[in-house]
Amino acid sequence: MSTVSVDQQRRIQVLPPRLANQIAAGEVVERPSSVIKELVENAIDAGARRIDIELEAGGARLIRVRDNGRGIGHDDLPLALSRHATSKIESLSDLEGVQSLGFRGEALAAISSVSRLELFSNTYDDTSQAWRVTAEGRDMQSSVTPAPHPRGTSVTVRDLFFNTPARRKFLRTEKTELNHVEEVFRRLALSRFDIGWSLRHNQKPVHQLGPCDSELAGEQRIAALLGREFLKNALHIDIEATGLRLSGWVGLPTHTRAQADQQYFFVNGRVIRDRLVAHAVRQAYRDVLFHGRHPVFVLYLELDPAVVDVNVHPTKHEVRFRDGRLVHDFLFSSLHKALADVRPAERDSQDQEADARTSDVDTAPDWQQQAMLLRPEQSGSRDWSASASSQPAGEHRVREFMAGYRALHPEHEASLLTPGGGVPAPEDSSSSRTASSPSMPEDTGTETPPLGYAVAQLHGVYILSQTERGMVVVDMHAAHERITYERMKQQWLSGQLQAQPLLVPVSMAAAAPQLEVAEQEAEAFERLGVVLEPGGPETLLVRQVPALLGKADVESLVRDMLVELERFGRSDRIEAHLNEILSTMACHGSIRANRRLTLPEMNALLRDMEHTERSGQCNHGRPTWTELSMTQLDKLFLRGQ
């Protein structure tokens, strides 16, 4: 029996081109959807304004991508299917500032090595100037033959993995593969609104999208690809600072998904899934999302291509930013502010137009929804408490509930009807006094506040309020919990954080990179009430923590902070722990269920909601209120039908 290993018996050799291409196909070609991604990105880079995709059997039998781009010249066609051949990269400087999408030199070569590929292309308007080249899972044949074709390129891929049966076995059912193709199609169609798109499967149309030349057309595409409800429950943002621009749509915290399947983030037009981006988004939604739910968004980040490396992953789904901290903080602050600035308000003309724009796309019934919201830039356009008191009837109504509330709780008079204020929960839970005055002001032309005026309390849990549009139902504990929580956060932010020196410093083992981060970020730690000192070559001493976190697991907390500072350039662990404590305190200090409120108290709570950030959700992400319009109520009772 031989003792010589296989490695010793074999010598290093250059792989045959066909085998090298098939190995590369393992990175580039996972399934039909990845073939479409590569072919379509090439079409986009060729300046196409129309891209048509045809499939059969989920793409396993046939994939055809047609475009009206610049095409490939006759002399370049012999190289089109060659490995490491591209027109998009000529030097290292090109690679460092990549602005194209499909610049992988081996993509077409890899695809042709595991399929029967046929390519037609024409660089002229004359259809007789087109050429054809083919490859069938073998070394590239350089013969090019004339064939009629309009200006642009068509690539047909048949029998994917026909010569690699082991790979073909990993393909799923036709429906599953089509679902993957549709997801890739959504990403691509969302990346370029100026391009017209179509997708056909087994000779049947799946999507037909014209180019978008207006904001209306863009919103119609969003509704067609993601559903009407996405657009109805999303805020449009457009923020620019420090050389960065973030635009797109972010879903309201009340419109979430069980899976992270409607999250699209584009960097300079390229869809990515990046840990830094995911962390910034997660932070922005942290205390407004219900447990286990995921936000929805379609966001576009634009920045100098020279400060982002898009060539760090084989599929180009990850990027590396030169200044990750700057990007992270910009994303977090932009989204955090957009979500915080939302206030309850009646649907304005823009919201009505949005409904009209998408009504022909998705007509699914939706009778139970969160009330419409103003865009962040409009949230301060009305002072409802002022407008309510500008007319005699309104002034009478406001003064009435103010007087009733002050009579019950004079100690909280200063916080009432101020931003961040709230209705305190008195100890006397047996109070059942009610107001006998009408719940709505007289018809004097005064606009009703967004959440209207209270008419009743239901089972000691919900407030029923009448608005100009219909009826609002408020979970009074959840609403007051958010009001109290935001007020406590503001008090904490406006004052000096109370720190607590540890009688016995906590000693923790730390590797060299963690010691370096602790030293570099010492000032950041101190601002958060944490004092760290080196205790040896591999030891850190924790000498001080915030007083509110005196009973926390100090070592675990500091380790988490070090990891986040090293990975993302900043840490929010202290703030997260403090917010958890403040949230718990707010929960215990808020109105409890079965507490009977008077109409003045109910109205005071509604007014506070209209002034409080994130008042649409409680501290745990549950909705605090919902609205039924008169139209929706009429449908429930079949009125007018």
mmCIF file of N, CA, C and O in Angstrom, residues 18 99 133 375 399 414 459 497 561 619 624:
data_model
loop_
_atom_site.group_PDB
_atom_site.id
_atom_site.type_symbol
_atom_site.label_atom_id
_atom_site.label_comp_id
_atom_site.label_asym_id
_atom_site.label_seq_id
_atom_site.Cartn_x
_atom_site.Cartn_y
_atom_site.Cartn_z
ATOM 1 N N ARG A 18 -12.208 25.758 -19.913
ATOM 2 C CA ARG A 18 -13.580 25.347 -19.628
ATOM 3 C C ARG A 18 -13.773 25.066 -18.139
ATOM 4 O O ARG A 18 -14.746 25.510 -17.529
ATOM 5 N N GLN A 99 -18.091 52.954 -11.117
ATOM 6 C CA GLN A 99 -19.424 53.537 -11.240
ATOM 7 C C GLN A 99 -20.354 52.655 -12.063
ATOM 8 O O GLN A 99 -21.542 52.950 -12.178
ATOM 9 N N VAL A 133 -22.982 35.393 -31.923
ATOM 10 C CA VAL A 133 -21.925 34.524 -31.431
ATOM 11 C C VAL A 133 -22.552 33.522 -30.471
ATOM 12 O O VAL A 133 -23.520 33.848 -29.768
ATOM 13 N N ARG A 375 -46.074 64.451 6.265
ATOM 14 C CA ARG A 375 -44.663 64.234 6.016
ATOM 15 C C ARG A 375 -43.876 65.050 7.050
ATOM 16 O O ARG A 375 -44.351 66.043 7.562
ATOM 17 N N ARG A 399 -60.475 75.650 27.140
ATOM 18 C CA ARG A 399 -60.433 76.098 28.535
ATOM 19 C C ARG A 399 -61.169 75.137 29.457
ATOM 20 O O ARG A 399 -60.778 74.928 30.597
ATOM 21 N N ALA A 414 -47.855 72.461 34.782
ATOM 22 C CA ALA A 414 -46.785 72.999 33.935
ATOM 23 C C ALA A 414 -46.493 72.124 32.733
ATOM 24 O O ALA A 414 -46.044 72.605 31.696
ATOM 25 N N HIS A 459 -64.588 50.442 28.263
ATOM 26 C CA HIS A 459 -64.053 49.408 29.159
ATOM 27 C C HIS A 459 -62.805 49.862 29.908
ATOM 28 O O HIS A 459 -61.951 49.046 30.265
ATOM 29 N N LEU A 497 -25.705 63.499 32.987
ATOM 30 C CA LEU A 497 -25.930 62.097 33.316
ATOM 31 C C LEU A 497 -25.298 61.768 34.667
ATOM 32 O O LEU A 497 -24.121 62.038 34.893
ATOM 33 N N MET A 561 -20.183 47.364 23.947
ATOM 34 C CA MET A 561 -19.825 48.700 23.475
ATOM 35 C C MET A 561 -18.521 48.667 22.681
ATOM 36 O O MET A 561 -18.406 49.300 21.623
ATOM 37 N N ASN A 619 -43.843 52.319 23.771
ATOM 38 C CA ASN A 619 -42.422 52.029 23.917
ATOM 39 C C ASN A 619 -42.057 50.646 23.392
ATOM 40 O O ASN A 619 -40.888 50.361 23.137
ATOM 41 N N THR A 624 -50.637 52.972 19.054
ATOM 42 C CA THR A 624 -51.365 53.651 20.126
ATOM 43 C C THR A 624 -52.750 54.101 19.684
ATOM 44 O O THR A 624 -53.592 54.393 20.520
#
